[in-house]
mmCIF file of C-alpha atoms in Angstrom:
data_model
loop_
_atom_site.group_PDB
_atom_site.id
_atom_site.type_symbol
_atom_site.label_atom_id
_atom_site.label_comp_id
_atom_site.label_asym_id
_atom_site.label_seq_id
_atom_site.Cartn_x
_atom_site.Cartn_y
_atom_site.Cartn_z
ATOM 1 C CA MET A 1303 174.012 128.061 134.459
ATOM 2 C CA ALA A 1304 175.411 130.856 136.659
ATOM 3 C CA LEU A 1305 178.008 130.044 139.211
ATOM 4 C CA LEU A 1306 177.053 131.251 142.689
ATOM 5 C CA LEU A 1307 179.431 132.584 145.267
ATOM 6 C CA CYS A 1308 178.296 130.206 147.954
ATOM 7 C CA ASP A 1309 178.860 127.189 145.653
ATOM 8 C CA LEU A 1310 182.378 128.452 144.986
ATOM 9 C CA ILE A 1311 182.984 128.680 148.746
ATOM 10 C CA LYS A 1312 181.729 125.148 149.233
ATOM 11 C CA LEU A 1313 184.132 123.905 146.620
ATOM 12 C CA ALA A 1314 186.845 125.130 148.939
ATOM 13 C CA ARG A 1315 185.352 122.798 151.580
ATOM 14 C CA VAL A 1316 184.177 125.668 153.799
ATOM 15 C CA GLU A 1317 180.830 125.004 155.544
ATOM 16 C CA LEU A 1318 179.092 128.266 156.196
ATOM 17 C CA GLY A 1319 176.341 127.013 158.531
ATOM 18 C CA ASP A 1320 174.307 129.977 159.855
ATOM 19 C CA PHE A 1321 175.781 132.956 158.164
ATOM 20 C CA LYS A 1322 175.193 136.580 157.137
ATOM 21 C CA VAL A 1323 176.323 138.651 154.142
ATOM 22 C CA HIS A 1324 177.848 141.987 155.017
ATOM 23 C CA LEU A 1325 177.265 144.400 152.142
ATOM 24 C CA ALA A 1326 180.121 146.741 153.132
ATOM 25 C CA THR A 1327 179.680 150.462 152.280
ATOM 26 C CA GLY A 1328 180.370 153.541 154.226
ATOM 27 C CA GLU A 1329 181.649 157.091 154.661
ATOM 28 C CA PRO A 1330 183.925 158.724 155.582
ATOM 29 C CA ASN A 1331 186.092 155.597 155.813
ATOM 30 C CA PRO A 1332 185.369 153.511 152.680
ATOM 31 C CA PRO A 1333 185.769 149.720 153.051
ATOM 32 C CA LEU A 1334 187.566 149.482 149.722
ATOM 33 C CA THR A 1335 190.369 151.701 151.087
ATOM 34 C CA ALA A 1336 190.553 149.540 154.231
ATOM 35 C CA PHE A 1337 190.818 146.486 152.007
ATOM 36 C CA PHE A 1338 193.591 147.917 149.933
ATOM 37 C CA ASP A 1339 195.414 148.827 153.197
ATOM 38 C CA GLY A 1340 195.037 145.282 154.526
ATOM 39 C CA LYS A 1341 192.729 146.462 157.307
ATOM 40 C CA PHE A 1342 189.293 145.334 156.197
ATOM 41 C CA GLU A 1343 188.891 142.813 159.039
ATOM 42 C CA GLU A 1344 189.596 145.551 161.522
ATOM 43 C CA TRP A 1345 187.184 147.876 159.739
ATOM 44 C CA GLN A 1346 184.425 145.226 159.688
ATOM 45 C CA GLU A 1347 184.854 144.336 163.399
ATOM 46 C CA TYR A 1348 183.711 147.849 164.384
ATOM 47 C CA GLN A 1349 179.904 147.766 164.508
ATOM 48 C CA HIS A 1350 177.316 150.125 166.028
ATOM 49 C CA GLN A 1351 174.872 147.235 166.704
ATOM 50 C CA ARG A 1352 174.981 143.460 167.127
ATOM 51 C CA ASN A 1353 174.917 142.941 163.423
ATOM 52 C CA PHE A 1354 176.776 139.604 163.319
ATOM 53 C CA GLN A 1355 174.655 137.262 165.390
ATOM 54 C CA CYS A 1356 175.629 134.305 163.291
ATOM 55 C CA GLU A 1357 178.365 131.709 162.831
ATOM 56 C CA HIS A 1358 180.033 133.156 159.789
ATOM 57 C CA VAL A 1359 180.090 136.401 157.869
ATOM 58 C CA ILE A 1360 180.764 136.823 154.113
ATOM 59 C CA GLY A 1361 182.286 140.228 153.426
ATOM 60 C CA LEU A 1362 181.327 141.983 150.114
ATOM 61 C CA ILE A 1363 182.661 145.414 149.338
ATOM 62 C CA HIS A 1364 180.603 147.662 147.054
ATOM 63 C CA LEU A 1365 182.326 148.642 143.803
ATOM 64 C CA GLY A 1366 179.396 150.473 142.258
ATOM 65 C CA GLY A 1367 176.052 149.452 140.818
ATOM 66 C CA PRO A 1368 175.411 145.708 141.257
ATOM 67 C CA ARG A 1369 179.189 144.913 141.488
ATOM 68 C CA TRP A 1370 180.735 143.698 144.797
ATOM 69 C CA LEU A 1371 184.184 142.483 145.666
ATOM 70 C CA PHE A 1372 184.527 139.302 147.695
ATOM 71 C CA ALA A 1373 186.690 140.138 150.669
ATOM 72 C CA GLY A 1374 186.593 136.856 152.491
ATOM 73 C CA VAL A 1375 184.667 134.772 155.084
ATOM 74 C CA TRP A 1376 185.071 135.222 158.816
ATOM 75 C CA LYS A 1377 184.241 133.050 161.822
ATOM 76 C CA VAL A 1378 182.399 135.037 164.539
ATOM 77 C CA HIS A 1379 183.448 134.402 168.122
ATOM 78 C CA GLY A 1380 181.515 137.166 169.903
ATOM 79 C CA ALA A 1381 181.203 140.871 170.557
ATOM 80 C CA THR A 1382 182.179 143.229 173.362
ATOM 81 C CA PRO A 1383 180.183 146.383 174.112
ATOM 82 C CA ARG A 1384 182.292 149.519 173.950
ATOM 83 C CA THR A 1385 181.745 153.141 175.012
ATOM 84 C CA ASP A 1386 185.099 154.705 174.163
ATOM 85 C CA GLY A 1387 183.835 156.808 171.249
ATOM 86 C CA PRO A 1388 181.308 159.394 170.181
ATOM 87 C CA ARG A 1389 178.633 156.660 170.526
ATOM 88 C CA ALA A 1390 178.316 153.173 171.929
ATOM 89 C CA TRP A 1391 179.577 150.399 169.660
ATOM 90 C CA PHE A 1392 180.526 146.757 169.520
ATOM 91 C CA GLN A 1393 184.020 145.302 169.035
ATOM 92 C CA TYR A 1394 183.605 141.984 167.252
ATOM 93 C CA ASP A 1395 186.103 139.163 167.579
ATOM 94 C CA THR A 1396 186.435 137.330 164.234
ATOM 95 C CA THR A 1397 188.854 135.064 162.462
ATOM 96 C CA GLU A 1398 189.277 134.852 158.726
ATOM 97 C CA VAL A 1399 188.382 131.295 157.542
ATOM 98 C CA ALA A 1400 191.342 129.533 156.034
ATOM 99 C CA GLY A 1401 191.231 128.052 152.524
ATOM 100 C CA LEU A 1402 189.747 131.114 150.813
ATOM 101 C CA GLU A 1403 192.734 133.439 150.859
ATOM 102 C CA HIS A 1404 193.392 132.776 147.171
ATOM 103 C CA LEU A 1405 189.912 134.043 146.258
ATOM 104 C CA ALA A 1406 189.712 137.139 148.512
ATOM 105 C CA GLY A 1407 189.958 140.258 146.298
ATOM 106 C CA ARG A 1408 189.659 138.286 143.103
ATOM 107 C CA ILE A 1409 185.892 137.532 142.804
ATOM 108 C CA ILE A 1410 183.519 140.135 141.372
ATOM 109 C CA VAL A 1411 179.953 139.337 142.513
ATOM 110 C CA GLU A 1412 176.828 140.660 140.906
ATOM 111 C CA TYR A 1413 174.031 141.335 143.290
ATOM 112 C CA THR A 1414 171.223 143.959 143.072
ATOM 113 C CA ARG A 1415 170.712 145.340 146.567
ATOM 114 C CA SER A 1416 167.084 146.131 147.572
ATOM 115 C CA GLY A 1417 166.721 148.648 150.361
ATOM 116 C CA ARG A 1418 169.458 149.878 152.605
ATOM 117 C CA ASN A 1419 169.951 146.812 154.860
ATOM 118 C CA SER A 1420 173.736 146.028 154.866
ATOM 119 C CA TYR A 1421 173.430 142.760 156.864
ATOM 120 C CA ARG A 1422 171.501 140.174 155.060
ATOM 121 C CA ILE A 1423 170.639 136.632 156.288
ATOM 122 C CA GLY A 1424 172.709 134.388 154.054
ATOM 123 C CA SER A 1425 170.074 131.843 153.287
ATOM 124 C CA THR A 1426 167.781 134.508 151.848
ATOM 125 C CA ILE A 1427 170.123 135.934 149.209
ATOM 126 C CA ALA A 1428 172.612 132.984 148.575
ATOM 127 C CA GLY A 1429 170.886 132.254 145.283
ATOM 128 C CA GLU A 1430 171.300 135.886 144.074
ATOM 129 C CA LEU A 1431 175.091 136.190 144.633
ATOM 130 C CA VAL A 1432 176.330 135.418 141.130
ATOM 131 C CA VAL A 1433 180.032 135.225 140.342
ATOM 132 C CA ALA A 1434 180.484 137.662 137.461
ATOM 133 C CA GLN A 1435 184.265 137.630 137.162
ATOM 134 C CA LEU A 1436 187.359 135.939 138.569
ATOM 135 C CA LEU A 1437 190.346 138.267 138.426
ATOM 136 C CA GLU A 1438 193.773 136.866 137.666
ATOM 137 C CA GLU A 1439 195.226 138.713 140.657
ATOM 138 C CA ARG A 1440 193.968 140.230 143.822
ATOM 139 C CA MET A 1441 192.500 143.675 143.264
ATOM 140 C CA ARG A 1442 194.801 146.447 144.283
ATOM 141 C CA MET A 1443 195.631 150.041 143.363
ATOM 142 C CA ALA A 1444 198.212 149.631 140.628
ATOM 143 C CA ASP A 1445 200.905 152.111 139.702
ATOM 144 C CA PHE A 1446 199.858 154.948 137.296
ATOM 145 C CA ALA A 1447 199.593 153.416 133.883
ATOM 146 C CA GLY A 1448 199.060 156.512 131.771
ATOM 147 C CA TYR A 1449 196.601 159.399 131.349
ATOM 148 C CA ALA A 1450 194.538 157.527 128.739
ATOM 149 C CA SER A 1451 194.111 154.553 131.131
ATOM 150 C CA VAL A 1452 192.696 156.499 134.082
ATOM 151 C CA LEU A 1453 189.300 155.093 135.119
ATOM 152 C CA LEU A 1454 188.645 155.362 138.839
ATOM 153 C CA THR A 1455 185.634 154.845 141.064
ATOM 154 C CA PHE A 1456 185.169 157.408 143.844
ATOM 155 C CA ASP A 1457 186.537 155.022 146.478
ATOM 156 C CA GLU A 1458 189.591 154.381 144.326
ATOM 157 C CA LEU A 1459 190.091 158.068 143.760
ATOM 158 C CA ARG A 1460 189.862 158.697 147.530
ATOM 159 C CA HIS A 1461 192.326 155.929 148.171
ATOM 160 C CA VAL A 1462 194.857 157.374 145.678
ATOM 161 C CA VAL A 1463 194.586 160.822 147.193
ATOM 162 C CA ARG A 1464 194.533 159.973 150.868
ATOM 163 C CA ARG A 1465 197.538 157.609 150.532
ATOM 164 C CA ALA A 1466 199.239 160.122 148.125
ATOM 165 C CA LEU A 1467 200.343 157.214 145.923
ATOM 166 C CA PRO A 1468 203.669 158.481 144.514
ATOM 167 C CA SER A 1469 203.257 157.552 140.831
ATOM 168 C CA TRP A 1470 199.702 158.936 140.688
ATOM 169 C CA LYS A 1471 200.562 162.134 142.485
ATOM 170 C CA ALA A 1472 203.594 162.806 140.390
ATOM 171 C CA ALA A 1473 201.691 162.235 137.155
ATOM 172 C CA LEU A 1474 198.470 164.134 137.998
ATOM 173 C CA ALA A 1475 200.197 167.060 139.688
ATOM 174 C CA SER A 1476 202.319 167.671 136.670
ATOM 175 C CA VAL A 1477 199.550 168.451 134.167
ATOM 176 C CA ALA A 1478 196.537 170.617 133.798
ATOM 177 C CA GLY A 1479 193.616 169.259 131.807
ATOM 178 C CA VAL A 1480 189.981 168.394 131.267
ATOM 179 C CA TYR A 1481 188.361 165.556 133.249
ATOM 180 C CA LEU A 1482 185.052 163.670 133.262
ATOM 181 C CA VAL A 1483 182.902 162.601 136.104
ATOM 182 C CA ALA A 1484 180.291 160.004 134.909
ATOM 183 C CA ASP A 1485 177.312 158.959 137.030
ATOM 184 C CA ARG A 1486 177.020 155.249 136.313
ATOM 185 C CA SER A 1487 173.546 155.092 137.812
ATOM 186 C CA CYS A 1488 172.007 157.254 135.070
ATOM 187 C CA GLY A 1489 174.667 158.006 132.471
ATOM 188 C CA LYS A 1490 174.840 161.767 133.203
ATOM 189 C CA LEU A 1491 178.184 163.455 132.671
ATOM 190 C CA TYR A 1492 180.083 166.307 134.311
ATOM 191 C CA VAL A 1493 183.007 167.913 132.458
ATOM 192 C CA GLY A 1494 185.446 169.833 134.611
ATOM 193 C CA SER A 1495 188.879 171.401 134.232
ATOM 194 C CA ALA A 1496 192.004 171.677 136.368
ATOM 195 C CA TYR A 1497 194.804 174.283 136.077
ATOM 196 C CA GLY A 1498 197.243 176.092 138.283
ATOM 197 C CA ALA A 1499 199.347 174.631 141.130
ATOM 198 C CA ASP A 1500 199.110 170.808 141.458
ATOM 199 C CA GLY A 1501 196.952 170.535 138.258
ATOM 200 C CA ILE A 1502 194.511 167.595 138.124
ATOM 201 C CA TRP A 1503 195.887 166.248 141.432
ATOM 202 C CA GLY A 1504 194.880 169.377 143.217
ATOM 203 C CA ARG A 1505 191.401 169.401 141.674
ATOM 204 C CA TRP A 1506 190.762 165.763 142.361
ATOM 205 C CA SER A 1507 191.983 166.127 145.920
ATOM 206 C CA CYS A 1508 188.977 168.370 146.453
ATOM 207 C CA TYR A 1509 186.664 165.628 145.333
ATOM 208 C CA ALA A 1510 188.300 163.191 147.687
ATOM 209 C CA GLU A 1511 187.561 165.508 150.579
ATOM 210 C CA THR A 1512 184.103 166.888 149.532
ATOM 211 C CA ILE A 1513 182.745 164.138 147.197
ATOM 212 C CA HIS A 1514 181.146 166.787 144.959
ATOM 213 C CA GLY A 1515 184.223 169.019 144.372
ATOM 214 C CA SER A 1516 182.130 172.073 145.085
ATOM 215 C CA ASN A 1517 180.203 171.633 141.816
ATOM 216 C CA ALA A 1518 176.641 172.892 142.271
ATOM 217 C CA GLU A 1519 174.899 170.101 140.295
ATOM 218 C CA LEU A 1520 176.933 167.299 141.826
ATOM 219 C CA ALA A 1521 176.453 168.769 145.306
ATOM 220 C CA LYS A 1522 172.664 168.815 144.646
ATOM 221 C CA VAL A 1523 172.774 165.150 143.659
ATOM 222 C CA ILE A 1524 174.659 164.213 146.875
ATOM 223 C CA HIS A 1525 172.304 166.310 148.965
ATOM 224 C CA GLU A 1526 169.259 164.579 147.492
ATOM 225 C CA LYS A 1527 170.570 161.010 147.329
ATOM 226 C CA GLY A 1528 173.088 160.892 150.122
ATOM 227 C CA PHE A 1529 176.827 160.276 150.385
ATOM 228 C CA GLU A 1530 176.368 156.607 149.249
ATOM 229 C CA HIS A 1531 175.561 157.900 145.744
ATOM 230 C CA ALA A 1532 179.231 158.737 145.283
ATOM 231 C CA LYS A 1533 179.715 154.997 144.680
ATOM 232 C CA HIS A 1534 178.310 155.639 141.201
ATOM 233 C CA PHE A 1535 180.823 158.340 140.231
ATOM 234 C CA GLN A 1536 183.544 157.344 137.834
ATOM 235 C CA PHE A 1537 186.554 159.624 137.075
ATOM 236 C CA SER A 1538 188.540 159.781 133.803
ATOM 237 C CA ILE A 1539 190.734 162.269 131.916
ATOM 238 C CA LEU A 1540 189.583 163.620 128.540
ATOM 239 C CA GLU A 1541 192.612 165.751 127.678
ATOM 240 C CA ILE A 1542 195.808 166.853 129.339
ATOM 241 C CA CYS A 1543 197.289 170.369 129.046
ATOM 242 C CA ASP A 1544 200.615 171.888 129.955
ATOM 243 C CA ILE A 1545 200.715 172.850 133.641
ATOM 244 C CA LYS A 1546 201.781 176.344 132.517
ATOM 245 C CA ASP A 1547 198.831 176.905 130.291
ATOM 246 C CA SER A 1548 196.603 179.774 131.286
ATOM 247 C CA ALA A 1549 193.258 179.212 132.900
ATOM 248 C CA ASP A 1550 191.504 180.677 129.902
ATOM 249 C CA ALA A 1551 193.241 178.170 127.577
ATOM 250 C CA VAL A 1552 192.219 175.162 129.695
ATOM 251 C CA ILE A 1553 188.655 176.412 130.177
ATOM 252 C CA ALA A 1554 188.420 176.759 126.401
ATOM 253 C CA ARG A 1555 189.122 173.135 126.043
ATOM 254 C CA GLU A 1556 186.659 172.370 128.795
ATOM 255 C CA CYS A 1557 183.983 174.204 126.843
ATOM 256 C CA HIS A 1558 184.814 172.182 123.743
ATOM 257 C CA TRP A 1559 184.299 168.922 125.663
ATOM 258 C CA LYS A 1560 181.044 170.146 127.182
ATOM 259 C CA ALA A 1561 179.745 170.864 123.670
ATOM 260 C CA ALA A 1562 180.995 167.475 122.337
ATOM 261 C CA LEU A 1563 179.496 165.429 125.138
ATOM 262 C CA LEU A 1564 176.311 167.484 125.479
ATOM 263 C CA SER A 1565 176.909 167.691 129.215
ATOM 264 C CA ARG A 1566 175.090 170.999 129.506
ATOM 265 C CA GLU A 1567 171.940 169.712 127.784
ATOM 266 C CA PHE A 1568 171.809 166.216 129.235
ATOM 267 C CA GLY A 1569 174.394 166.128 132.093
ATOM 268 C CA TYR A 1570 175.463 167.926 135.200
ATOM 269 C CA ASN A 1571 177.087 170.986 133.767
ATOM 270 C CA SER A 1572 175.006 174.103 134.390
ATOM 271 C CA ASN A 1573 177.130 176.557 132.487
#
């Protein structure tokens, strides 16, 4: 029998009462980056509408597909209307519920979201929030562990680049190479290459800022499906090359991988 998130919360002797589930997504300030920076509560308290008319809020951060990271449970004290911004908004006053700190950032929940509603009444979906994995440690951006180990979601990539994490920047800026962008929603692949100054770091920095990296087919996907689709993008490295290698040499390796992975015939490569 599957273990439900709400049952696990109850085991910690936390009574939720009237609660909502916040399915946290967003651009251009991703909630996962805010979580890694220790600022998720602040991020969540900024709302454009009165979304938290309830006693408690469970925060879940989208990791891609049906996977969500449990960020914690907050007690809602109220909201203050604000006008100091490009549009009216509400500043919520919340307090993280004690007794669950050891689980925040460690529980991976499986939940298939239907529609675009990010604020669900807890009682309606409590039975669908299945605990898929309990991590040994709180999820964080670890130090660079080697080129063969690189496997980043788009939010993780953006966090690495925007925070210029030293071990990652040093490693990725020192090599040219061939990389892979996989669309986890459909399995389509895009093979790209990076060469010249700053190598892979420079190329991936472009993705962090534009989402599509100025690639025609990826830009088309984002245009058709919206910024949220970037949640499905996964970045890895297929092959590293010397930073001094010529563009022609690196592109030749790129062409090899396009042929090997059939990314022209069945993926997002158009040339």
